Tab-separated table of C-alpha atoms (C1' of nucleotides) in Angstrom:
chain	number	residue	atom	x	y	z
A	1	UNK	CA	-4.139	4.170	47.233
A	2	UNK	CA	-4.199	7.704	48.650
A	3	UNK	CA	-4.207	9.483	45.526
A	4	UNK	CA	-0.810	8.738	44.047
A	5	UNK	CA	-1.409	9.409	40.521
A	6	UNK	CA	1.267	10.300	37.404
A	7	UNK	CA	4.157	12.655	37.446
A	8	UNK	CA	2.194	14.532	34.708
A	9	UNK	CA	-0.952	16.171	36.876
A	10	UNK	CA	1.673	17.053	39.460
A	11	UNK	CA	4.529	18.904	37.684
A	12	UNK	CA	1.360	20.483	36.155
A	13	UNK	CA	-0.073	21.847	39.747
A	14	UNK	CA	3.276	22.488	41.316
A	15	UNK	CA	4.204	24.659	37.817
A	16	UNK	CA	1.281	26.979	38.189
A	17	UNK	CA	1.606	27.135	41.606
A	18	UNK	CA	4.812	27.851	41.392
A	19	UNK	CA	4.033	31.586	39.834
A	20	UNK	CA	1.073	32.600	41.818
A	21	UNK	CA	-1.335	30.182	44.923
A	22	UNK	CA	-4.169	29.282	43.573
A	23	UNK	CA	-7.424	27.459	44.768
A	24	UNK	CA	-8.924	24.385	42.532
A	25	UNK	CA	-11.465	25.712	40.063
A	26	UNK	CA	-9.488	28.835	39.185
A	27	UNK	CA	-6.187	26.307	39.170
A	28	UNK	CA	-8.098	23.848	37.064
A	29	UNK	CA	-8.905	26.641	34.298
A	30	UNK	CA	-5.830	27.939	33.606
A	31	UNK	CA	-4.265	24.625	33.356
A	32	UNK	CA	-6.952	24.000	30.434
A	33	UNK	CA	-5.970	27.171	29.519
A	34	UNK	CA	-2.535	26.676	29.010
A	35	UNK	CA	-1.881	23.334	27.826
A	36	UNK	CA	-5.552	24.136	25.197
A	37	UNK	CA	-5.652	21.911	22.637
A	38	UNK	CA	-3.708	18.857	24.000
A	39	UNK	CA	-5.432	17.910	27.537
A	40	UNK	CA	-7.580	18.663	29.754
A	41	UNK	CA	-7.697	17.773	33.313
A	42	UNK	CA	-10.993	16.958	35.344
A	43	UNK	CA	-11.710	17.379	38.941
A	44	UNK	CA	-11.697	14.035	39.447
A	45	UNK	CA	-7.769	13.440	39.572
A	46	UNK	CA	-7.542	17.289	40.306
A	47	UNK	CA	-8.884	16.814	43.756
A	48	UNK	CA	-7.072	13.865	44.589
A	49	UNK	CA	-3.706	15.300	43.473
A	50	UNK	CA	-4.099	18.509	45.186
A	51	UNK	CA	-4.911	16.207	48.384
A	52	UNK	CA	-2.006	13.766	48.079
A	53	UNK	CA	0.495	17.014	47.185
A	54	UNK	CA	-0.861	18.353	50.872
A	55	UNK	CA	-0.176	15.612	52.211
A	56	UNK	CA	3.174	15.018	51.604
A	57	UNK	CA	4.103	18.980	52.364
A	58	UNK	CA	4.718	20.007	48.617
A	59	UNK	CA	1.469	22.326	48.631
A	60	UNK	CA	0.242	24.246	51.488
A	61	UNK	CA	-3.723	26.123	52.668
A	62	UNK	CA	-2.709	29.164	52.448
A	63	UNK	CA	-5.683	31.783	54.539
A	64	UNK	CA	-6.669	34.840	53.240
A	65	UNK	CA	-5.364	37.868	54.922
A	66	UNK	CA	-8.224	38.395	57.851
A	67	UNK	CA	-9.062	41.810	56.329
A	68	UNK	CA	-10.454	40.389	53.149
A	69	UNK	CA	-13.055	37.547	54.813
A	70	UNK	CA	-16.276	38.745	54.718
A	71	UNK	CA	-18.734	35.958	55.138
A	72	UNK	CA	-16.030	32.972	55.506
A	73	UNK	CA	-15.932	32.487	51.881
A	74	UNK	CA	-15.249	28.358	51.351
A	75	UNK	CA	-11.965	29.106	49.137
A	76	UNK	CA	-9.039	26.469	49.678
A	77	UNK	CA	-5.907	28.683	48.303
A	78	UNK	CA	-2.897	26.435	47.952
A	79	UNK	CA	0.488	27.385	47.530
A	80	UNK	CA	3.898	25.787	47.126
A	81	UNK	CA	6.169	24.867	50.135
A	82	UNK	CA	9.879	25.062	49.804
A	83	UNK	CA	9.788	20.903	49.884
A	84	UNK	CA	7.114	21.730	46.938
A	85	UNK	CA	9.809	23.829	45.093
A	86	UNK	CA	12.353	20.892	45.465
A	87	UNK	CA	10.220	18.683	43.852
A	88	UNK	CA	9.310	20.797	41.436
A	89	UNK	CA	12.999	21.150	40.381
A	90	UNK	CA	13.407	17.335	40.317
A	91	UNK	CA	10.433	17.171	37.902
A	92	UNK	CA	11.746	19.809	35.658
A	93	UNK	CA	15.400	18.340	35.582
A	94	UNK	CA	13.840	14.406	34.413
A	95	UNK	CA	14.655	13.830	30.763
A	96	UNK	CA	13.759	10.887	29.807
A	97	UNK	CA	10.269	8.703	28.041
A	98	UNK	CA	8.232	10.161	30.754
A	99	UNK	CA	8.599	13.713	29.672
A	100	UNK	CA	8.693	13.127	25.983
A	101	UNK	CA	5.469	11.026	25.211
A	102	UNK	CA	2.156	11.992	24.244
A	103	UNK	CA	0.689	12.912	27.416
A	104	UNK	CA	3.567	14.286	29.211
A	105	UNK	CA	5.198	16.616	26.398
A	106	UNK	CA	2.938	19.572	26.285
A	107	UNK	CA	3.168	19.701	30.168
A	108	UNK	CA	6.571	19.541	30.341
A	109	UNK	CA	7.126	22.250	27.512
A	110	UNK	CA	5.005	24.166	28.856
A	111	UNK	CA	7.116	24.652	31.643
A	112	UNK	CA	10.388	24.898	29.495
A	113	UNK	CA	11.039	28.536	31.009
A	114	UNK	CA	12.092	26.655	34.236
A	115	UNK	CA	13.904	23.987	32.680
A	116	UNK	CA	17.685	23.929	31.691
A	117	UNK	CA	19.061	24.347	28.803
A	118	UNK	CA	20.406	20.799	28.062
A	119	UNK	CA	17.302	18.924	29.898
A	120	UNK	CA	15.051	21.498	27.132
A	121	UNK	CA	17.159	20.047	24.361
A	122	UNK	CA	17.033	16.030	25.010
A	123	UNK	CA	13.477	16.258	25.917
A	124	UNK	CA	13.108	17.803	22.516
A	125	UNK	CA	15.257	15.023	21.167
A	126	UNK	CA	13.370	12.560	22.724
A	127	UNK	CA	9.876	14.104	21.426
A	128	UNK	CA	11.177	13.522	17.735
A	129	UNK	CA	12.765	10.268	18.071
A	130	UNK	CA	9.619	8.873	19.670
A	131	UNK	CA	7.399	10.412	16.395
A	132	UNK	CA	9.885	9.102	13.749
A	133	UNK	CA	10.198	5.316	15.648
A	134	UNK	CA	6.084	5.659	15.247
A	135	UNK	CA	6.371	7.356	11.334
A	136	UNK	CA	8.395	4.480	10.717
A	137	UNK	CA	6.376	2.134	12.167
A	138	UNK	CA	3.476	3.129	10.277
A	139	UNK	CA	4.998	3.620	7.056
A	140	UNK	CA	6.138	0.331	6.960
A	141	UNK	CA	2.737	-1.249	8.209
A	142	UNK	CA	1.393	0.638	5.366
A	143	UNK	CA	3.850	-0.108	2.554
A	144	UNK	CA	2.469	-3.590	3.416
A	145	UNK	CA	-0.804	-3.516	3.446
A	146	UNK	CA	-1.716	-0.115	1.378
A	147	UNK	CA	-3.387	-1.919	-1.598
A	148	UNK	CA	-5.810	-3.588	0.543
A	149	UNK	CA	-6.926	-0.618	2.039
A	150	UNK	CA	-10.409	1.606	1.505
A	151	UNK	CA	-9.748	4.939	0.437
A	152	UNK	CA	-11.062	6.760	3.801
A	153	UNK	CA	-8.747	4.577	6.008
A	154	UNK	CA	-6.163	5.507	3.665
A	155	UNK	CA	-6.949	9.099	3.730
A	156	UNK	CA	-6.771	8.557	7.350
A	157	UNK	CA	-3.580	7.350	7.735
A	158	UNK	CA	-2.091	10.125	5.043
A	159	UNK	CA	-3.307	12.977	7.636
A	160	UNK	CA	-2.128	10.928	10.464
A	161	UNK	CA	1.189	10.909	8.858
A	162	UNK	CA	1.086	14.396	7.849
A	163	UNK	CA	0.479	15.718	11.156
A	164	UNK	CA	3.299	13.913	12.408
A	165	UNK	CA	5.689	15.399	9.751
A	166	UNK	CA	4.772	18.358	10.956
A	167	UNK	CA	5.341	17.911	14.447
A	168	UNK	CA	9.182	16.770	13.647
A	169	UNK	CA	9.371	20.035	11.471
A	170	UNK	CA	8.499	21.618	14.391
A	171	UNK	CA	11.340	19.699	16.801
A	172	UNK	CA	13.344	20.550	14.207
A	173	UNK	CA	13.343	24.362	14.281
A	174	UNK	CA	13.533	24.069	17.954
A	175	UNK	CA	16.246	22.219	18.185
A	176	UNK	CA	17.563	23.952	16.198
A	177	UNK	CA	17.218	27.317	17.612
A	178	UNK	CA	17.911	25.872	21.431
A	179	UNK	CA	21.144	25.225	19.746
A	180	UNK	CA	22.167	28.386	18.128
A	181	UNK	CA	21.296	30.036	21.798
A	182	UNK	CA	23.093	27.475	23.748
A	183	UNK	CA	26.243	28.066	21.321
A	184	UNK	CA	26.135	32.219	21.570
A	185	UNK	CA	25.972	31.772	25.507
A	186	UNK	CA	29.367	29.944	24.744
A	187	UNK	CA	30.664	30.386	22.017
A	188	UNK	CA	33.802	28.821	22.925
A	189	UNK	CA	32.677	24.993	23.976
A	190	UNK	CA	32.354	23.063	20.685
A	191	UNK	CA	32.006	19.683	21.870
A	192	UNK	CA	29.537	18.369	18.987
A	193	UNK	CA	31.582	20.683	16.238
A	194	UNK	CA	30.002	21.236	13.243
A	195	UNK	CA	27.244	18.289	13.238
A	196	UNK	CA	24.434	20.015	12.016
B	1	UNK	CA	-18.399	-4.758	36.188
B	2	UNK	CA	-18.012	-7.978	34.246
B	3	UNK	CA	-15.603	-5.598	31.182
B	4	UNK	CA	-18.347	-3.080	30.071
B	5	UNK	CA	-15.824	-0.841	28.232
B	6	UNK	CA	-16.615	2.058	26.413
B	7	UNK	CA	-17.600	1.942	23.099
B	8	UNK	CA	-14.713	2.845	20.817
B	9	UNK	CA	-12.884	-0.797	21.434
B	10	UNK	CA	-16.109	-2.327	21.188
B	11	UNK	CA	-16.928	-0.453	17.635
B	12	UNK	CA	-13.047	-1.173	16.795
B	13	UNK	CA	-13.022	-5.259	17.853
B	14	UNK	CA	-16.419	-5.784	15.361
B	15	UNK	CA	-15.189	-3.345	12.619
B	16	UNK	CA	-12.065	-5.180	12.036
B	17	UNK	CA	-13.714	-8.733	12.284
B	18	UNK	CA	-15.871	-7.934	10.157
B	19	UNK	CA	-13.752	-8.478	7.577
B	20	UNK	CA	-12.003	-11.887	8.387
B	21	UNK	CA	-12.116	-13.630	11.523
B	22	UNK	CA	-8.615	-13.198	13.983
B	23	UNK	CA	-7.307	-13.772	17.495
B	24	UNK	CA	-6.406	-11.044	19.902
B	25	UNK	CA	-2.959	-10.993	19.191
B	26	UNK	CA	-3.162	-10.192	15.715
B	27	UNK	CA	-6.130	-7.598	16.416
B	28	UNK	CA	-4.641	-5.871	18.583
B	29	UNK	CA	-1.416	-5.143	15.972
B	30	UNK	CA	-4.132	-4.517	13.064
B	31	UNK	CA	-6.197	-2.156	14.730
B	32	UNK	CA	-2.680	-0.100	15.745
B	33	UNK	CA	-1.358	-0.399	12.540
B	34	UNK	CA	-4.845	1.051	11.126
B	35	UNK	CA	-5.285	3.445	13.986
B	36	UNK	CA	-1.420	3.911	14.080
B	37	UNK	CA	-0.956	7.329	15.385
B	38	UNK	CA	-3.861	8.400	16.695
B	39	UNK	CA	-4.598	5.653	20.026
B	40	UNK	CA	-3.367	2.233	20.976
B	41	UNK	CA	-4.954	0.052	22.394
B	42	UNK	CA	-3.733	-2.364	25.325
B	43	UNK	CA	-4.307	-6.455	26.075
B	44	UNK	CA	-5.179	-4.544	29.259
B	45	UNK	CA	-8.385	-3.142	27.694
B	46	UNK	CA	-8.593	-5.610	24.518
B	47	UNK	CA	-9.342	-9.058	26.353
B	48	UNK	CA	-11.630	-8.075	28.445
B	49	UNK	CA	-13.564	-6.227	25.972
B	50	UNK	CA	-13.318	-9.812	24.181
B	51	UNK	CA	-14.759	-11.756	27.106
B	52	UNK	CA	-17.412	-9.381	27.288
B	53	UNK	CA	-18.294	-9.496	23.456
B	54	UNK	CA	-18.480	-13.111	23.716
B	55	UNK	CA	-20.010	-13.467	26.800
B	56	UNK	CA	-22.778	-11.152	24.770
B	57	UNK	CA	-23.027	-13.333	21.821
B	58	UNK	CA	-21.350	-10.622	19.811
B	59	UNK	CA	-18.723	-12.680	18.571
B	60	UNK	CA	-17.658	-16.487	18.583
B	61	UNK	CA	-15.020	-18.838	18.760
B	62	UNK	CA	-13.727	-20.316	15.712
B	63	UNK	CA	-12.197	-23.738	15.952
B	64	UNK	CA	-9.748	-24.138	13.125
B	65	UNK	CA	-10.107	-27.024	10.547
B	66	UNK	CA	-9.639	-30.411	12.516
B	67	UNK	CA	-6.702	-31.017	9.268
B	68	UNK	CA	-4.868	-27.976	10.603
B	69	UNK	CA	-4.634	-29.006	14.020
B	70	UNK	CA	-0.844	-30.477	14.671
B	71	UNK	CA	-0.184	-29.923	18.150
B	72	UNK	CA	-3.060	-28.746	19.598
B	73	UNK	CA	-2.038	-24.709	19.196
B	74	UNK	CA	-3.905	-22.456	21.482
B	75	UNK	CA	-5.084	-19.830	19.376
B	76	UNK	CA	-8.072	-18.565	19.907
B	77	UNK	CA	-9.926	-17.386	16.351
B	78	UNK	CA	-12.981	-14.986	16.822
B	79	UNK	CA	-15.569	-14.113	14.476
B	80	UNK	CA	-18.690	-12.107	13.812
B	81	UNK	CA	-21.645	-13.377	14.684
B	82	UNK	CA	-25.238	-12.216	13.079
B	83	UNK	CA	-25.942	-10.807	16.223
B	84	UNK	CA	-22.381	-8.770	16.318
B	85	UNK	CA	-23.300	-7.790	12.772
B	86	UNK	CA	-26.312	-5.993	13.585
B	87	UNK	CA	-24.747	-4.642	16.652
B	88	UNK	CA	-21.646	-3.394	14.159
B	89	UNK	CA	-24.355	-1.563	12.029
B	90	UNK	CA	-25.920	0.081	14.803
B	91	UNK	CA	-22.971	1.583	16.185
B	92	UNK	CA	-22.196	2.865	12.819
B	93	UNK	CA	-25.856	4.537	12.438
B	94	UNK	CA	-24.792	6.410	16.189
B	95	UNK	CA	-23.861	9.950	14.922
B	96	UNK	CA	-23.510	11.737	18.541
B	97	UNK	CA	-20.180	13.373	20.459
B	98	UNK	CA	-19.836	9.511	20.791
B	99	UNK	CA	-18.821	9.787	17.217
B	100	UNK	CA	-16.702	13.005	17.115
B	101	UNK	CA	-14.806	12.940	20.462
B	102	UNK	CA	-11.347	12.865	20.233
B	103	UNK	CA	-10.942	9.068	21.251
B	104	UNK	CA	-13.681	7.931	18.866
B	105	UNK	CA	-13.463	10.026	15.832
B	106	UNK	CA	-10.849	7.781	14.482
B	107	UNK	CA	-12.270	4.660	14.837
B	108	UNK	CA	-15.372	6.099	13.418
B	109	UNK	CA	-13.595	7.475	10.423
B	110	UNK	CA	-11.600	4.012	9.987
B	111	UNK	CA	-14.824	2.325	9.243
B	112	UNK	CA	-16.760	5.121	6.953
B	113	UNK	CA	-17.211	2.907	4.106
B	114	UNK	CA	-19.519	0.413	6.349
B	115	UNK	CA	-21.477	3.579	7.041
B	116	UNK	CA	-24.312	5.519	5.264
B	117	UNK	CA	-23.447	9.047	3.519
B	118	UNK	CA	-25.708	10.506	5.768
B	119	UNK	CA	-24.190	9.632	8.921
B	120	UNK	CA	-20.615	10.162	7.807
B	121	UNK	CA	-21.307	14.198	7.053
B	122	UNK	CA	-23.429	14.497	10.567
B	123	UNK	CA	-20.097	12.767	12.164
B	124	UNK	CA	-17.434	15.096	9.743
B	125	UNK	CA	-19.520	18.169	10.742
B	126	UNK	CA	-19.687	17.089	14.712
B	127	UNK	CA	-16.063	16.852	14.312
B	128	UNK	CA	-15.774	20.188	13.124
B	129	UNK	CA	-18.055	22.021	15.405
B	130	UNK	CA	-16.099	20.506	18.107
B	131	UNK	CA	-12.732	21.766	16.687
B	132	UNK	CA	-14.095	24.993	15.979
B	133	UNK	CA	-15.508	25.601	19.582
B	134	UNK	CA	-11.968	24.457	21.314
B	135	UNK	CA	-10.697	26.843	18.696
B	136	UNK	CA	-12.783	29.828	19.913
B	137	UNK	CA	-12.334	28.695	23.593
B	138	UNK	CA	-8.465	28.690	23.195
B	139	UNK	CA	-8.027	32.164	21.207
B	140	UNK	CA	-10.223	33.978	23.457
B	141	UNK	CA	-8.291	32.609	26.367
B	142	UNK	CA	-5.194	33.448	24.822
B	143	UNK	CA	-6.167	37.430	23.602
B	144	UNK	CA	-6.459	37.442	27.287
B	145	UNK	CA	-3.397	36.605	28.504
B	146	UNK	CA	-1.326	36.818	25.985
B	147	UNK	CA	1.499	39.897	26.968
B	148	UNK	CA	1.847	37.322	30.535
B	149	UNK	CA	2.823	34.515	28.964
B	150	UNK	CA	6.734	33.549	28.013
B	151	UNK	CA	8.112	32.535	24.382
B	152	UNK	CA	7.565	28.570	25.264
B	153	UNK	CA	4.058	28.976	26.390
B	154	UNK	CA	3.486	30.993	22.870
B	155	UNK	CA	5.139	28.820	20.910
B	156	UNK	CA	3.161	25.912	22.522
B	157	UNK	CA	-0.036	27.631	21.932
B	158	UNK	CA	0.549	28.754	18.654
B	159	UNK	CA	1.409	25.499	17.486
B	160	UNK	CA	-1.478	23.874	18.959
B	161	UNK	CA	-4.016	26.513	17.349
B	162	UNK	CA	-2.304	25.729	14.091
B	163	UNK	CA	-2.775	22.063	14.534
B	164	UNK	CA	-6.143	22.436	14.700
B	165	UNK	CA	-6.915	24.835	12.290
B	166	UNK	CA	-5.090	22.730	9.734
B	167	UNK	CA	-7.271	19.329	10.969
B	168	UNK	CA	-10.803	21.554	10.455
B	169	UNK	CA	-9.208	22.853	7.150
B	170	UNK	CA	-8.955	18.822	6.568
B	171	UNK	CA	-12.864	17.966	7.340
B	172	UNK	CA	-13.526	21.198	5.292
B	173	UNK	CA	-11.978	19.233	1.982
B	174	UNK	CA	-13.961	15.712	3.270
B	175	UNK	CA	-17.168	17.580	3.662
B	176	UNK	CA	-16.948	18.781	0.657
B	177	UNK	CA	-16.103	16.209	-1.133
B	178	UNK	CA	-18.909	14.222	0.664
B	179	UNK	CA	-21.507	17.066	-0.499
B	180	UNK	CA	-20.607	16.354	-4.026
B	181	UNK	CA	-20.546	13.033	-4.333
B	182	UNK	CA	-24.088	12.751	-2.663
B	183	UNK	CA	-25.116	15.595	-5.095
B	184	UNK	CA	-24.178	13.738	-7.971
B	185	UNK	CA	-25.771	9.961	-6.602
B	186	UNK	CA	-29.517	11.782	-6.756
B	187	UNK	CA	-29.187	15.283	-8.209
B	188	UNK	CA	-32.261	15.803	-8.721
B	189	UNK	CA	-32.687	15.999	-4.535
B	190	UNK	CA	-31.994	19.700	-4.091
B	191	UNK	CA	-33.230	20.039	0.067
B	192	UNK	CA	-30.262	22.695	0.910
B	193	UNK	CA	-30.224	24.814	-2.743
B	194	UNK	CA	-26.589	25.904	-3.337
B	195	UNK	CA	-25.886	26.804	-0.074
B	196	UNK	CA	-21.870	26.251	-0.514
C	1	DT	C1'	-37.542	38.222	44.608
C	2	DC	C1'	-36.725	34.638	42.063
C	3	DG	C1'	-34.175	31.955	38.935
C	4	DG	C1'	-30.237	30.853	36.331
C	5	DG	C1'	-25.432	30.814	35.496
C	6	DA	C1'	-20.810	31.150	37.188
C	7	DT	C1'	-18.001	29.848	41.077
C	8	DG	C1'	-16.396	26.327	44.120
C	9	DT	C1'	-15.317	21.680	46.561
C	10	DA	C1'	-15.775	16.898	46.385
C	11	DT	C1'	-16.740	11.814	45.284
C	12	DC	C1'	-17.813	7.535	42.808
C	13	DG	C1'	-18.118	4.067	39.259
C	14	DG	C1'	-15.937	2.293	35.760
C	15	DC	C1'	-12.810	2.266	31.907
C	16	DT	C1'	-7.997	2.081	30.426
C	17	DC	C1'	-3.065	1.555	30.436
C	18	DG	C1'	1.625	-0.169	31.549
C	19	DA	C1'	3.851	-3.780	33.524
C	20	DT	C1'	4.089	-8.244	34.135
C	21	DA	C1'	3.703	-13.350	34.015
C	22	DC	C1'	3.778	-17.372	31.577
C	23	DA	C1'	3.968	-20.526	27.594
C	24	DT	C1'	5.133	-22.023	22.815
C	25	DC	C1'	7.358	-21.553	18.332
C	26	DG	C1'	10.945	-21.016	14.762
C	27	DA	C1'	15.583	-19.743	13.593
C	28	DC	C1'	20.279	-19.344	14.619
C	29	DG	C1'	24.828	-20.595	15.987
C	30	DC	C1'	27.827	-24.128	17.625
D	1	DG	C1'	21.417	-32.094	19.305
D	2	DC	C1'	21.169	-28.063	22.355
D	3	DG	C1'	20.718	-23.564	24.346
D	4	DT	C1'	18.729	-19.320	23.690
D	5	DC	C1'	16.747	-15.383	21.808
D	6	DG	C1'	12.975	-12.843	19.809
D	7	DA	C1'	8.379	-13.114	18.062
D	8	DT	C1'	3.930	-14.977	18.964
D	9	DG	C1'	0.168	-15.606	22.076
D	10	DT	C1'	-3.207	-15.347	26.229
D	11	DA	C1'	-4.158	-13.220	30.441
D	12	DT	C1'	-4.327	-10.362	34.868
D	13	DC	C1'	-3.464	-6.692	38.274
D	14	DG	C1'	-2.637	-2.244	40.348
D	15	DA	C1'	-3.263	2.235	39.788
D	16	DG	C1'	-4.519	6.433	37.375
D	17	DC	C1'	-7.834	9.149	35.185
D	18	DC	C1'	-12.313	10.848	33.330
D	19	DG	C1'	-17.351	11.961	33.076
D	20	DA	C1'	-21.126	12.525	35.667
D	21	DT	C1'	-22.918	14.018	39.520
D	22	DA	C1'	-24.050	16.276	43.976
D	23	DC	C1'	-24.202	20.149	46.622
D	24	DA	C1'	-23.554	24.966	48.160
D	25	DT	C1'	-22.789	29.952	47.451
D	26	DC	C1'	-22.485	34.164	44.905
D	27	DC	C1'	-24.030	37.706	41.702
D	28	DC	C1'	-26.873	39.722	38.346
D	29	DG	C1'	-30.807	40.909	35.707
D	30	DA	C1'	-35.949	40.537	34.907
DNA sequence: TCGGGATGTATCGGCTCGATACATCGACGC
DNA sequence: GCGTCGATGTATCGAGCCGATACATCCCGA
């Protein structure tokens, strides 16, 4: 009750509040915006969320400076509290399913440029270990069962797999480049050696 | 009330008893192995949709051959019904955003060779427009705001535009493909000329 | 001046998921 | 024989989330 809802609307509002306040509609639009193609988020737990975040101190009503109100414009500007920064810092340091499955990933990398180093990198491990447990699973279900199947569920499954290979390509180069920059910023820790 | 559900389980339950009679347990793992990475579903979401198929005289119980039963197993074995048939067909007649929404498209698609030509290129091109306009939506967003945005944001962006460009570059091929084989069932039918 | 479209806040019904509970079965070691 | 572990199997509950909707204001052009 009270409008609890999932880690993943939150870190969402707190990160975009977190560079500018912002009231609902606009706040709602660039989240859209930014995460595009993956989610989008409807007033419906947007209004909720931004209630339960005020009342447990993480967002604040922010009023307009008294110059700028004309006719008493009905705008609710939020913005974060220091308690709101806290948590937002807690969110951002949390590597572990929640921030690598489908829902949560694009959030959380969207927010990457707040994120450590080392949290950046196992969230990125996690994201491709969670797609190659489900390529595997598939591949197997369909080395089973392929010969049985119609030719559009087959082509179905071939793009489904596809698009998954190319998301791990993607990890991949990454990874791989969070790890060349974590190595120049140090170049003298070498815990891993020469893995890769 | 009483486990309406939406219509993408209920399209998915019939579709895959259609072809042999099962219990929930083994639907559920067929319809995530044929679905595999695009949804799965949940017992959460499954059995109720099950009570309410039944209680709609979509589907039946099956009791197993009295010669199989050893100890009284409770496995409970449903299957089509005339009535689920008919419902089956008319849910694969629908060709509306029903059809091409991200949650449904899938399911759809999984079950194109129960549906007419007709309907499958309406669905494919639905699909398509609804790509292209998140496409437009997301690049004009982005020409806008591009020079604010850090390298993870980009990256996230750009990888999501080039997801979707590559999925609409996908339909492109099916269409196609459709258009030609429909060409060459009645070529004498000539509504559209050589529009491609 | 009138209407329509963007802006803006807010709620409600209902669907869905993850977690969980509980029970049986077959295979394995010992 | 016996414990137990993982797969099979049915089922529910709390809680989150979405789509639709309602309502109000603002601005702009016909």
């Amino acid at each position: 009750m009270a409008g609890g809802q999932g880690r993943v609307l939150e870190l969402a509002v707190l990160g975009s509040l977190h560079e500018t306040p912002l009231h609902g509609y606009e706040l709602r639009k660039r989240l859209n915006a930014l995460l595009g193609m993956f989610r989008a988020f409807s007033y419906g737990s947007l209004y909720p969320c931004l209630r339960s975040l005020l009342a447990r101190g993480l967002i604040a009503e922010e009023q307009p400076a008294p110059t700028a109100i004309v006719g008493g414009r009905s705008k609710i500007v939020y913005k974060l509290t220091a308690e709101g920064k806290e948590r937002l810092q807690e969110l951002l340091t949390q590597a572990g399913p929640a921030a690598w499955e489908d829902e949560s990933f694009g959030v959380h990398f969207a927010f990457f440029r707040h994120t450590e180093a080392e949290v950046r990198l196992r969230i990125l491990e996690g994201r491709r270990s969670r797609l190659e447990e489900r390529l595997d699973a598939v591949r197997t279900a369909l080395a089973r069962t392929a010969e049985r199947l119609d030719s559009y569920t087959l082509e179905l499954q071939r793009h489904g797999l596809e698009s998954v290979e190319r998301e791990v390509r993607w990890l991949n180069e990454l990874i791989a480049t969070e790890r060349r920059a974590s190595s120049e910023e140090r170049p003298e820790r070498d815990t891993t050696s020469t893995d890769e």
